[in-house]
Tab-separated table of C-alpha atoms and ligand atoms in Angstrom:
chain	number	residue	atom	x	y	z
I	1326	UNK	CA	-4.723	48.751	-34.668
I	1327	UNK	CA	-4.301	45.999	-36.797
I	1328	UNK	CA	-7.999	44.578	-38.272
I	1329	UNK	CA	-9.049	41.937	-40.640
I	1330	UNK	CA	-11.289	43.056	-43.226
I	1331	UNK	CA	-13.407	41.483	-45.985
I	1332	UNK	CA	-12.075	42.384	-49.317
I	1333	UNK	CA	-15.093	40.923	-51.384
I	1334	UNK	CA	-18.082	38.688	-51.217
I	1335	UNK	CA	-17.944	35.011	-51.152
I	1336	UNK	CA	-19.115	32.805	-53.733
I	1337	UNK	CA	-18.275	28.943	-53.131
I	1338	UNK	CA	-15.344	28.366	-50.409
I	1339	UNK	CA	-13.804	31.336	-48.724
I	1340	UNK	CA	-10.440	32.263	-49.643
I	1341	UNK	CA	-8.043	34.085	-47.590
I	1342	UNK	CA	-7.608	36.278	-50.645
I	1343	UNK	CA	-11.025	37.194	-49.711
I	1344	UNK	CA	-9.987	39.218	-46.573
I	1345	UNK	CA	-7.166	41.754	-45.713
I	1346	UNK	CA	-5.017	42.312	-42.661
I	1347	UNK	CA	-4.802	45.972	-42.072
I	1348	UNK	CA	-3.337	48.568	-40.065
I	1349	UNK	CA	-5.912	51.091	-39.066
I	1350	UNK	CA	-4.094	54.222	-37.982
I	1351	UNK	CA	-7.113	56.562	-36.404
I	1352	UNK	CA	-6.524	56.807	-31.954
I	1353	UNK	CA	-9.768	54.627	-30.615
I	1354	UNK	CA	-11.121	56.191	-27.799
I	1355	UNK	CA	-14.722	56.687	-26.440
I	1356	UNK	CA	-16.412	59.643	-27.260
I	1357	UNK	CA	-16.853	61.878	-24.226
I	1358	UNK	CA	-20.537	61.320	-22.970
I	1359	UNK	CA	-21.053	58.278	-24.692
I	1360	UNK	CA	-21.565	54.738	-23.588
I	1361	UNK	CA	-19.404	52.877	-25.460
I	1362	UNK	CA	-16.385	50.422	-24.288
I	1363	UNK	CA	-13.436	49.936	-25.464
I	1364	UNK	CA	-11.599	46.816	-25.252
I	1365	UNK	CA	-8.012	45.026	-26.039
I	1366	UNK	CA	-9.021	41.851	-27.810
I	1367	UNK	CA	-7.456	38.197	-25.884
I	1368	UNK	CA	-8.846	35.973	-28.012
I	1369	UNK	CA	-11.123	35.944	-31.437
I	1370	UNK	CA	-13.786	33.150	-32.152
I	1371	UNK	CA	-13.679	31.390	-35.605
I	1372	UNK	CA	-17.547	30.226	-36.191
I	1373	UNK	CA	-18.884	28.654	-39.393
I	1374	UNK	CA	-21.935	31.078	-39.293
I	1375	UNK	CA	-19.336	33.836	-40.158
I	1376	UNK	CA	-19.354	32.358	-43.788
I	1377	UNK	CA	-22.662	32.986	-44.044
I	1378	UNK	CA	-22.343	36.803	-43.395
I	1379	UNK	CA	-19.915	37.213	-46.245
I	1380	UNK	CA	-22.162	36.562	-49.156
I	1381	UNK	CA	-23.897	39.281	-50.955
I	1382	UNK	CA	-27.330	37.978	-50.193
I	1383	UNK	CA	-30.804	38.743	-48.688
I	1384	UNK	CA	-30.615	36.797	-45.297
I	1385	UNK	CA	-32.022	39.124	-42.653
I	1386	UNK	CA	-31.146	36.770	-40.000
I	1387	UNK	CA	-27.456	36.478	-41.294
I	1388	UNK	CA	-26.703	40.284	-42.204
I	1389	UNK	CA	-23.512	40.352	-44.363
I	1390	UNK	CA	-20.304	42.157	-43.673
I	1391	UNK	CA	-19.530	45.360	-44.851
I	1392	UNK	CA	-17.164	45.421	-47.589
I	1393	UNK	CA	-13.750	47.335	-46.216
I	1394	UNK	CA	-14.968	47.052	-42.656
I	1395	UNK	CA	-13.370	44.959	-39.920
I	1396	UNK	CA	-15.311	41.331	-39.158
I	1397	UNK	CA	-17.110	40.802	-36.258
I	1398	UNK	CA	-16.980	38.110	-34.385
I	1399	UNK	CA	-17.388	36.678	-31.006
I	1400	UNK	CA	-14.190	37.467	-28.244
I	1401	UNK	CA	-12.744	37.684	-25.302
I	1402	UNK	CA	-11.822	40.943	-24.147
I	1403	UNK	CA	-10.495	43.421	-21.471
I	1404	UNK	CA	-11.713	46.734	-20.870
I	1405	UNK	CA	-9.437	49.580	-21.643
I	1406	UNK	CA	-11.251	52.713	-21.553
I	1407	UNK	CA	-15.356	52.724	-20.340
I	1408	UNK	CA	-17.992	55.329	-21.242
I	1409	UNK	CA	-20.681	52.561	-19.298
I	1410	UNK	CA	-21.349	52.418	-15.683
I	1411	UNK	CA	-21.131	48.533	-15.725
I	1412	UNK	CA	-17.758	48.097	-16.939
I	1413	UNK	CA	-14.733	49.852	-15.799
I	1414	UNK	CA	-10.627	49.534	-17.126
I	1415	UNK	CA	-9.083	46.064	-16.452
I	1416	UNK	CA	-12.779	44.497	-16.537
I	1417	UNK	CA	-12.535	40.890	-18.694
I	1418	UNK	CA	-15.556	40.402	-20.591
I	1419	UNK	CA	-16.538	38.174	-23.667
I	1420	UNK	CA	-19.201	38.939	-26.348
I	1421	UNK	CA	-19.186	40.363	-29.765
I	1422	UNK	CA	-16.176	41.890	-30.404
I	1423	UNK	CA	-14.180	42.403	-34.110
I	1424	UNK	CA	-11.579	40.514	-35.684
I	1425	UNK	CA	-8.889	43.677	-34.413
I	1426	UNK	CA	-6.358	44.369	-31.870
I	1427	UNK	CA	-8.906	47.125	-30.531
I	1428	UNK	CA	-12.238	47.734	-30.614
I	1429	UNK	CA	-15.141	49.941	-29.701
I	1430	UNK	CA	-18.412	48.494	-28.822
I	1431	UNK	CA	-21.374	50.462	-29.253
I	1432	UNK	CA	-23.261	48.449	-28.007
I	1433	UNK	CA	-22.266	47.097	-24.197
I	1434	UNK	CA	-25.416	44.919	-24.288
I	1435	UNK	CA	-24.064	42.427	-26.477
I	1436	UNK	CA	-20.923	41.937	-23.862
I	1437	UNK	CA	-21.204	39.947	-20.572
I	1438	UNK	CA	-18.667	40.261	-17.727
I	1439	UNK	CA	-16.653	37.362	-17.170
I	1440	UNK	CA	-17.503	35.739	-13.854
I	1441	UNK	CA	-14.607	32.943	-13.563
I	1442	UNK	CA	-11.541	34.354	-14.552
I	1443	UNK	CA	-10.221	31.296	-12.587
I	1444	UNK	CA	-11.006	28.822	-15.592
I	1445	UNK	CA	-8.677	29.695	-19.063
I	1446	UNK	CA	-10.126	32.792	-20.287
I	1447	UNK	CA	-10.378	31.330	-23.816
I	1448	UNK	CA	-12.997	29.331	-22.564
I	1449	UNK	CA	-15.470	32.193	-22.496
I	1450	UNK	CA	-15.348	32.334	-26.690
I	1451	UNK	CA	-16.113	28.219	-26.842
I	1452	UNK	CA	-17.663	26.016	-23.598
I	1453	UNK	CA	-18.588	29.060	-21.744
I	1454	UNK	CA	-19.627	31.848	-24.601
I	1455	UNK	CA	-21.770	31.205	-27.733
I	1456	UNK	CA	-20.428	27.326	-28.580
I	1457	UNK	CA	-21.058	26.395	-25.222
I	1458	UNK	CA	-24.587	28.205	-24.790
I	1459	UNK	CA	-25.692	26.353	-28.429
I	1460	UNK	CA	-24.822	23.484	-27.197
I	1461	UNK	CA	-26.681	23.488	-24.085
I	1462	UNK	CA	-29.972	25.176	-25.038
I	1463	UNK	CA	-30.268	23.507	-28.014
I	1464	UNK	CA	-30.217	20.085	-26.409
I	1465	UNK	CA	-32.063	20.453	-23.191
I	1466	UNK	CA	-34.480	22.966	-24.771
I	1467	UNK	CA	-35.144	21.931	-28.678
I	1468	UNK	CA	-35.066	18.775	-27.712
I	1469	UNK	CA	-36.110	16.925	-24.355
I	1470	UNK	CA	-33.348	14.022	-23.779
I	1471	UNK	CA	-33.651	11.349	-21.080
I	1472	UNK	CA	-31.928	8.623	-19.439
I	1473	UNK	CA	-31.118	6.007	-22.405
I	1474	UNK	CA	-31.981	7.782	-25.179
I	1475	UNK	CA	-29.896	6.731	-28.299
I	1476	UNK	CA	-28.644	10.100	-29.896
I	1477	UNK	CA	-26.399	10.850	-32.231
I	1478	UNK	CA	-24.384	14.224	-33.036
I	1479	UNK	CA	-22.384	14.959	-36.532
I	1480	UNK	CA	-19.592	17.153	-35.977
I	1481	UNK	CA	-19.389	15.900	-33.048
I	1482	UNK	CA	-15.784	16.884	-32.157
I	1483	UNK	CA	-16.225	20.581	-32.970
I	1484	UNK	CA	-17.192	23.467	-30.365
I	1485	UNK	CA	-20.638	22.489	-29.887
I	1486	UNK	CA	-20.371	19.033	-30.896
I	1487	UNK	CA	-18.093	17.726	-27.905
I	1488	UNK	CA	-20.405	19.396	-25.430
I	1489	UNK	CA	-23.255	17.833	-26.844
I	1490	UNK	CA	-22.291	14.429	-26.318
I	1491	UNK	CA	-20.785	15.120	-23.235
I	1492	UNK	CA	-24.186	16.693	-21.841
I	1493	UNK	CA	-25.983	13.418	-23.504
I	1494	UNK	CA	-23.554	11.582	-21.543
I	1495	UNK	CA	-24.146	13.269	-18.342
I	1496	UNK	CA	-27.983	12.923	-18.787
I	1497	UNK	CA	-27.452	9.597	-19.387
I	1498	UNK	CA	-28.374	8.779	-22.895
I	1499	UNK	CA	-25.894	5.978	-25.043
I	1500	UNK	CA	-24.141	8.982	-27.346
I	1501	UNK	CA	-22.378	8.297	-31.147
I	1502	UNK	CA	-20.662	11.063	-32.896
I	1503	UNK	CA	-19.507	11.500	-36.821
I	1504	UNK	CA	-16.700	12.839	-37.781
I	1505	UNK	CA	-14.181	13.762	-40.583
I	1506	UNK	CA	-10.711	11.921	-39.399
I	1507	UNK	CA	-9.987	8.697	-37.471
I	1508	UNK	CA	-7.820	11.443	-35.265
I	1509	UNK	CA	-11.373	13.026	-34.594
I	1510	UNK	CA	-13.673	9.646	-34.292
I	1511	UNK	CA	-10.306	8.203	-31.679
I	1512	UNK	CA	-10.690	11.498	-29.311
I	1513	UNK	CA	-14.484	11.104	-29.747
I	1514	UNK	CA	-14.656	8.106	-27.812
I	1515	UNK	CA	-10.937	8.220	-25.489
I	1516	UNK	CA	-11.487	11.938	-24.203
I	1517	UNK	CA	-14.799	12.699	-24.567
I	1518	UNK	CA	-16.641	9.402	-23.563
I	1519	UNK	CA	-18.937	9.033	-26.608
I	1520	UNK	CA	-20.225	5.590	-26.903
I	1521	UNK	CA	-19.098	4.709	-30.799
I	1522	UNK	CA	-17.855	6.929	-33.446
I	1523	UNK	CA	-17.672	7.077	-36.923
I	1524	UNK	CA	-15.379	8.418	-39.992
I	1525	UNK	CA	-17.916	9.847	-42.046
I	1526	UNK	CA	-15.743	10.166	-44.566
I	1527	UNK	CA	-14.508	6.722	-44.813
I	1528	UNK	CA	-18.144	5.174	-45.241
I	1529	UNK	CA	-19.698	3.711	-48.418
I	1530	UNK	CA	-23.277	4.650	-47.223
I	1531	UNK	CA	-24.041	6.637	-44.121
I	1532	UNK	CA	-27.592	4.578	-43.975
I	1533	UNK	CA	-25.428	1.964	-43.073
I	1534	UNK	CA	-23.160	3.364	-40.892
I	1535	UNK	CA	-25.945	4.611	-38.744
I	1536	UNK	CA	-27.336	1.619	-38.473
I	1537	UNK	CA	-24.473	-0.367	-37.541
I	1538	UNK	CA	-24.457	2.431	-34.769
I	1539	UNK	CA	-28.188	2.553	-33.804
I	1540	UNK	CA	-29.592	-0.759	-34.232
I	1541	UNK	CA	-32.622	0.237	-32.112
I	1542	UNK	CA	-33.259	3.447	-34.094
I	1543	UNK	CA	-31.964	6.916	-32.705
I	1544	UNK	CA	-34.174	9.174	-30.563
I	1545	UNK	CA	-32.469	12.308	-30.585
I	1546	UNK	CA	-30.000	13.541	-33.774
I	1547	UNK	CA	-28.394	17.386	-33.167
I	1548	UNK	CA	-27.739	18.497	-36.942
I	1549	UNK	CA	-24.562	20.652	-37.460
I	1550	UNK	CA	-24.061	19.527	-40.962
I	1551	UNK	CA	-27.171	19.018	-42.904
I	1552	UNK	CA	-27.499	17.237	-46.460
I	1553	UNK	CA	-26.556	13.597	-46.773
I	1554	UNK	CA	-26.267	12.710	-43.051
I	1555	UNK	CA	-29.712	14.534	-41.964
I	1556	UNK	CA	-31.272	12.397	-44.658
I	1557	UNK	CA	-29.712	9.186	-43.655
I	1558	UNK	CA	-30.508	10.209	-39.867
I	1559	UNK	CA	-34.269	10.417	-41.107
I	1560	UNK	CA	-34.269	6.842	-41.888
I	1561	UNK	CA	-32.950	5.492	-38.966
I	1562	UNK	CA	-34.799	7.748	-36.383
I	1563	UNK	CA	-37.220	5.854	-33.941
I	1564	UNK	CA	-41.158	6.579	-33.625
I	1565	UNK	CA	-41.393	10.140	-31.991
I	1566	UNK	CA	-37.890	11.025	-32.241
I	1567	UNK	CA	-36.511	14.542	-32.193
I	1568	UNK	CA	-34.122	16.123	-34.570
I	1569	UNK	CA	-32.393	19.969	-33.171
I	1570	UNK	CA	-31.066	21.650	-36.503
I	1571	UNK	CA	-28.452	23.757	-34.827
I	1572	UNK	CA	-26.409	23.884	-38.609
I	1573	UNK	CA	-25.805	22.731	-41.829
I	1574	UNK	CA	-22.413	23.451	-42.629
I	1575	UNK	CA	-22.551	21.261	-45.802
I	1576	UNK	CA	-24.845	23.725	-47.515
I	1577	UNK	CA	-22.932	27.043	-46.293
I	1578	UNK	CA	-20.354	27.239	-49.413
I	1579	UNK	CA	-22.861	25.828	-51.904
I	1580	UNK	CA	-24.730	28.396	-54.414
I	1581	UNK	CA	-27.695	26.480	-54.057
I	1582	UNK	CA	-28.855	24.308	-50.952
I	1583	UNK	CA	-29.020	20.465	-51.915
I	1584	UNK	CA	-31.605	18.362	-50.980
I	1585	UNK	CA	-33.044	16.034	-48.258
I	1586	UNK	CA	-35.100	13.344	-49.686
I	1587	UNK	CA	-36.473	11.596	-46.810
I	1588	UNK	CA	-38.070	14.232	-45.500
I	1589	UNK	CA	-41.682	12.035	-45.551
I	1590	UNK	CA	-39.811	10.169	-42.659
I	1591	UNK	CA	-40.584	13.225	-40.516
I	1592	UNK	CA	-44.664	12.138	-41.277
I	1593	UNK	CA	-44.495	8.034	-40.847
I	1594	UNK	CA	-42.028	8.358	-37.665
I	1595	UNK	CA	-43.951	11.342	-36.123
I	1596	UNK	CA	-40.349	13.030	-35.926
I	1597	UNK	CA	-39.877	16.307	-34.377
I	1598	UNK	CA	-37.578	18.315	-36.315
I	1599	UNK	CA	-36.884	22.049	-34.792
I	1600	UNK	CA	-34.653	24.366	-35.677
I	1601	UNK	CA	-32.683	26.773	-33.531
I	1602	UNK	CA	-30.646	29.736	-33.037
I	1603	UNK	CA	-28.494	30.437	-30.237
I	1604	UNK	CA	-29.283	33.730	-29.869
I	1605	UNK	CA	-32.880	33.150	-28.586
I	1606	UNK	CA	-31.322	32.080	-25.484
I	1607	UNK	CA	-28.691	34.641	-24.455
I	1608	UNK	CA	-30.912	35.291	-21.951
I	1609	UNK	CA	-30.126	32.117	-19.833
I	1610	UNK	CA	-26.662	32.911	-19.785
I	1611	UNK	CA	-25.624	33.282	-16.168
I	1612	UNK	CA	-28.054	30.511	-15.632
I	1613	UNK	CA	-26.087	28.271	-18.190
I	1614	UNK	CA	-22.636	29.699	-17.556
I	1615	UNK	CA	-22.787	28.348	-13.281
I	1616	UNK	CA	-23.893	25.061	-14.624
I	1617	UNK	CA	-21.126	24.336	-17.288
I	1618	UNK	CA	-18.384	26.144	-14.740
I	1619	UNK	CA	-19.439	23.277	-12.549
I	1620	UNK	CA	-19.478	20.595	-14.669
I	1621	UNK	CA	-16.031	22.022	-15.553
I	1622	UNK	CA	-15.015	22.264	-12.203
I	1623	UNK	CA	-16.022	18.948	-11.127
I	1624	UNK	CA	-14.538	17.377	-13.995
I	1625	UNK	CA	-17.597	16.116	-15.563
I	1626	UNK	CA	-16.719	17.764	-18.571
I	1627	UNK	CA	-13.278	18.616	-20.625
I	1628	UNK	CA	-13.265	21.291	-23.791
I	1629	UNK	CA	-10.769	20.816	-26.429
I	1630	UNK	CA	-9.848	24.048	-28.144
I	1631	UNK	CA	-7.978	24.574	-31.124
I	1632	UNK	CA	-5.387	28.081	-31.030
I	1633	UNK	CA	-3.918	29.781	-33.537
I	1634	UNK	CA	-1.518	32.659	-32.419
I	1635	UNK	CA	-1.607	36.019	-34.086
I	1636	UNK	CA	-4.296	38.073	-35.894
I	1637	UNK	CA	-2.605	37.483	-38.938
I	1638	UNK	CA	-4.017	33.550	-38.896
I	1639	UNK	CA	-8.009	35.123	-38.704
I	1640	UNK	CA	-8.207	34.674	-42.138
I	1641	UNK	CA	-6.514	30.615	-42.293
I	1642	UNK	CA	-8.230	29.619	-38.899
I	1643	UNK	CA	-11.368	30.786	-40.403
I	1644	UNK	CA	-11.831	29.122	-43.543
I	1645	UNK	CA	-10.021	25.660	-42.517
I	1646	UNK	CA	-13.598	24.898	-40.561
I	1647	UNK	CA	-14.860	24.618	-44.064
I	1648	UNK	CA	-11.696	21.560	-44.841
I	1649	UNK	CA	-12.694	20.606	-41.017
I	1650	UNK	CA	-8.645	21.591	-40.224
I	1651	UNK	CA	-9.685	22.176	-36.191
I	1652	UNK	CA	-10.058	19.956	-34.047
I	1653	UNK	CA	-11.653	21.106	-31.253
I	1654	UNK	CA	-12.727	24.822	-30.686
I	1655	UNK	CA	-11.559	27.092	-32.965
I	1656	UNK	CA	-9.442	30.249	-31.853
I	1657	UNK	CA	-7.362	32.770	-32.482
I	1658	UNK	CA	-4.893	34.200	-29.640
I	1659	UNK	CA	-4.409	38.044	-30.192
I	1660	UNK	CA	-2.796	39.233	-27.678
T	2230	NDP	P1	-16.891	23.055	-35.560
T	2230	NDP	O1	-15.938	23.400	-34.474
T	2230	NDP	O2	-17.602	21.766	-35.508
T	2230	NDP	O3	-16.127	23.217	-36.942
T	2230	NDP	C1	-16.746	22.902	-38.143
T	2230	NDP	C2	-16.586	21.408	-38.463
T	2230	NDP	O4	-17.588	21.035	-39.393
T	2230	NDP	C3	-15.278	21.079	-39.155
T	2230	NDP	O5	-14.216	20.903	-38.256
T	2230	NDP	C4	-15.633	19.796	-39.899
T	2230	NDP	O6	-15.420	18.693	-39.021
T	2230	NDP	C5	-17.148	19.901	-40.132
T	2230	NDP	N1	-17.456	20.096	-41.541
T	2230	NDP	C6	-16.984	21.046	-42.383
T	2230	NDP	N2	-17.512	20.918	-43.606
T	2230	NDP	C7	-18.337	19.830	-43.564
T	2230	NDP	C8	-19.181	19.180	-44.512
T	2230	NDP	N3	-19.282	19.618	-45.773
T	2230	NDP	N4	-19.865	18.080	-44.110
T	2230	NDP	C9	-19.772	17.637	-42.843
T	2230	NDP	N5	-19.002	18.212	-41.900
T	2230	NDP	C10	-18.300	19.300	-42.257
T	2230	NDP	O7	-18.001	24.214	-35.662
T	2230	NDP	P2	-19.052	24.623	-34.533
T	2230	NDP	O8	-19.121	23.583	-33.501
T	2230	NDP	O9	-18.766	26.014	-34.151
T	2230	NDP	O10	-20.426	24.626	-35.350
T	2230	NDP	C11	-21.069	23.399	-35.645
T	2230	NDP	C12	-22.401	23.689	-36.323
T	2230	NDP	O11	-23.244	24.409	-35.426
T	2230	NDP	C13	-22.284	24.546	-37.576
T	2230	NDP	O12	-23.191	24.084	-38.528
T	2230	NDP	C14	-22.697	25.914	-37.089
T	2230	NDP	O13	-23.199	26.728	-38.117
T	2230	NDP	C15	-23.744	25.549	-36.070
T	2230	NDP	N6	-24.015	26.573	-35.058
T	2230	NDP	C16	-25.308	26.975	-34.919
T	2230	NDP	C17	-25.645	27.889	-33.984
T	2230	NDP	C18	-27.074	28.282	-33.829
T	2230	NDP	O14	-27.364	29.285	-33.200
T	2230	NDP	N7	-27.997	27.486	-34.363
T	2230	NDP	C19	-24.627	28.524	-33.126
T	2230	NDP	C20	-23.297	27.970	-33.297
T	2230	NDP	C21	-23.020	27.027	-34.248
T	2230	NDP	P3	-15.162	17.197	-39.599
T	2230	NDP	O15	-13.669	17.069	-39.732
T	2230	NDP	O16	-15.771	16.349	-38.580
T	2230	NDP	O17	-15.846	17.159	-40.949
């Protein structure tokens, strides 16, 4: 069973140096009279939060990895052997999983069967597992978006990024994403119908970017990167608007968080600014996952995913969301 570990704690970007692929020799199997399930491992979910879990630090909500123990991670899976009277061999199913060719979960309540094995299976670890599900909860339900709301999304052409401004897009709203190529900001607006676009990298001053974008102001901003572009989105927010902090990837390699210095914005603006986590709403699942397979169905919206092939490139797909290397949904193919 081949697994990738985590050799050390992180400090500053992860390296692949930092994990190990090994080859675990010990038979998996469930124990007689337990619950457990085994699975084969299809695909493995690269997620920035993973980063997170590799520090040495004191972040209940983001408990870190254990040292010389496989990653976990979000997956799609099929059932080998089954100790639980849900699942049974050959079942597919997606949910947290480890970065291995094998694994045993423990714990069968953090794995949902897969419903539509119809649609590519790989899109139960991005627009129809935990990507998709932040994407959806955290705009309809952190904030409240309506026909022609201006809102804006920053890494907008990553797994939860495209969905939002497809979903503002479907609701109606005039959509504008930031990104880090002109590869990125051109698929923005060709494939998934955003509005405008920029190259956040390619602007003097994002101030003025955004408001070359929003001349009217922007009602809704969904946060996946924090620092510099949540404080220029500040400024150029609209009376009541609504800010979703879904993530700050800026701040996730950086020893000490910078700052946001128009935060008073939040009081003069009446801004709502909420954050979120995803897993507050795994209960909606089945409610969310027959709404997205319908907008996929229908064609209302497309999901651009980003493979790797081989367990091996865990470590490389991983850290290359830090240098924004995917485009689209990251993923690794095991098997
Ligand atoms: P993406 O697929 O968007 O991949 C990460 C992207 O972030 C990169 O491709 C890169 O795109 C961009 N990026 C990397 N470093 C920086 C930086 N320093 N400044 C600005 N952009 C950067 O990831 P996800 O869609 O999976 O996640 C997006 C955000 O949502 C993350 O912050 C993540 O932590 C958060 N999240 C939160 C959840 C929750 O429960 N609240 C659940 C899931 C995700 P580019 O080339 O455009 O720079």
């Amino acid at each position: 069973n081949k697994r990738v570990i985590l050799k050390r704690h992180v400090t500053g970007f992860p390296t692949e140096d930092d994990m190990e692929l090994v080859t675990a020799t010990a038979r998996l199997a469930v124990p007689p009279g337990s619950a457990a399930v085994m699975v084969k491992n299809l695909y493995l979910s690269c997620d920035p939060y993973m980063r997170r879990r590799m520090t040495k630090h004191q972040e209940p909500s983001y408990p870190e990895f254990v040292l010389g123990e496989v990653i976990t991670t979000f997956g799609v899976s099929k059932v080998v052997e089954s100790g639980h009277p849900d699942f049974k061999a050959g079942d597919l199913v997606w949910g947290m999983t480890a970065c291995e060719e094998y694994t045993l979960i423990t714990k069968p309540a953090s794995i949902f069967k897969i419903n539509h094995p119809e649609l590519p299976l790989s899109y139960y670890a991005g627009v129809l597992g935990m990507p998709g599900l932040t994407a959806f909860s955290g705009f309809f339900n952190v904030t409240k978006p309506k026909k022609g709301d201006y809102v804006f999304v920053s890494a907008a052409s990553g797994a939860v990024g495209q969905l939002v401004g497809q979903l503002a897009k479907i609701t109606g709203c005039y959509v504008v994403g930031s990104a880090g190529s002109d590869e990125k900001v051109n698929l923005l607006k060709t494939k998934f119908g955003f509005d405008d676009a920029f190259n956040y990298k390619k602007e003097h001053d994002l101030n003025t970017a955004l408001k070359r974008c929003f001349q009217q102001g922007i009602d809704i901003y969904f946060d996946n990167v924090g620092d510099e572009m949540l404080d220029a989105a500040l400024l150029n927010m609209r009376l009541h608007g609504q800010v979703a902090v879904c993530g700050m990837i800026s701040q996730y390699n950086l020893e000490r968080p910078e700052g946001v210095r128009n935060l008073a914005c939040v009081i003069t603006k009446r801004i709502r600014i909420e954050g979120f986590r995803v897993i507050e709403y795994f209960g909606t699942y089945r409610k969310f996952e027959e709404e997205m397979v319908g907008h996929l169905k229908e064609g209302n919206i497309t999901y651009m995913e980003d493979v790797a092939e081989g367990i091996e490139k865990v470590p490389a797909a991983l850290i290359g969301l830090f240098y924004g290397r995917n485009i689209g949904k990251q993923l690794v193919a095991v098997a």
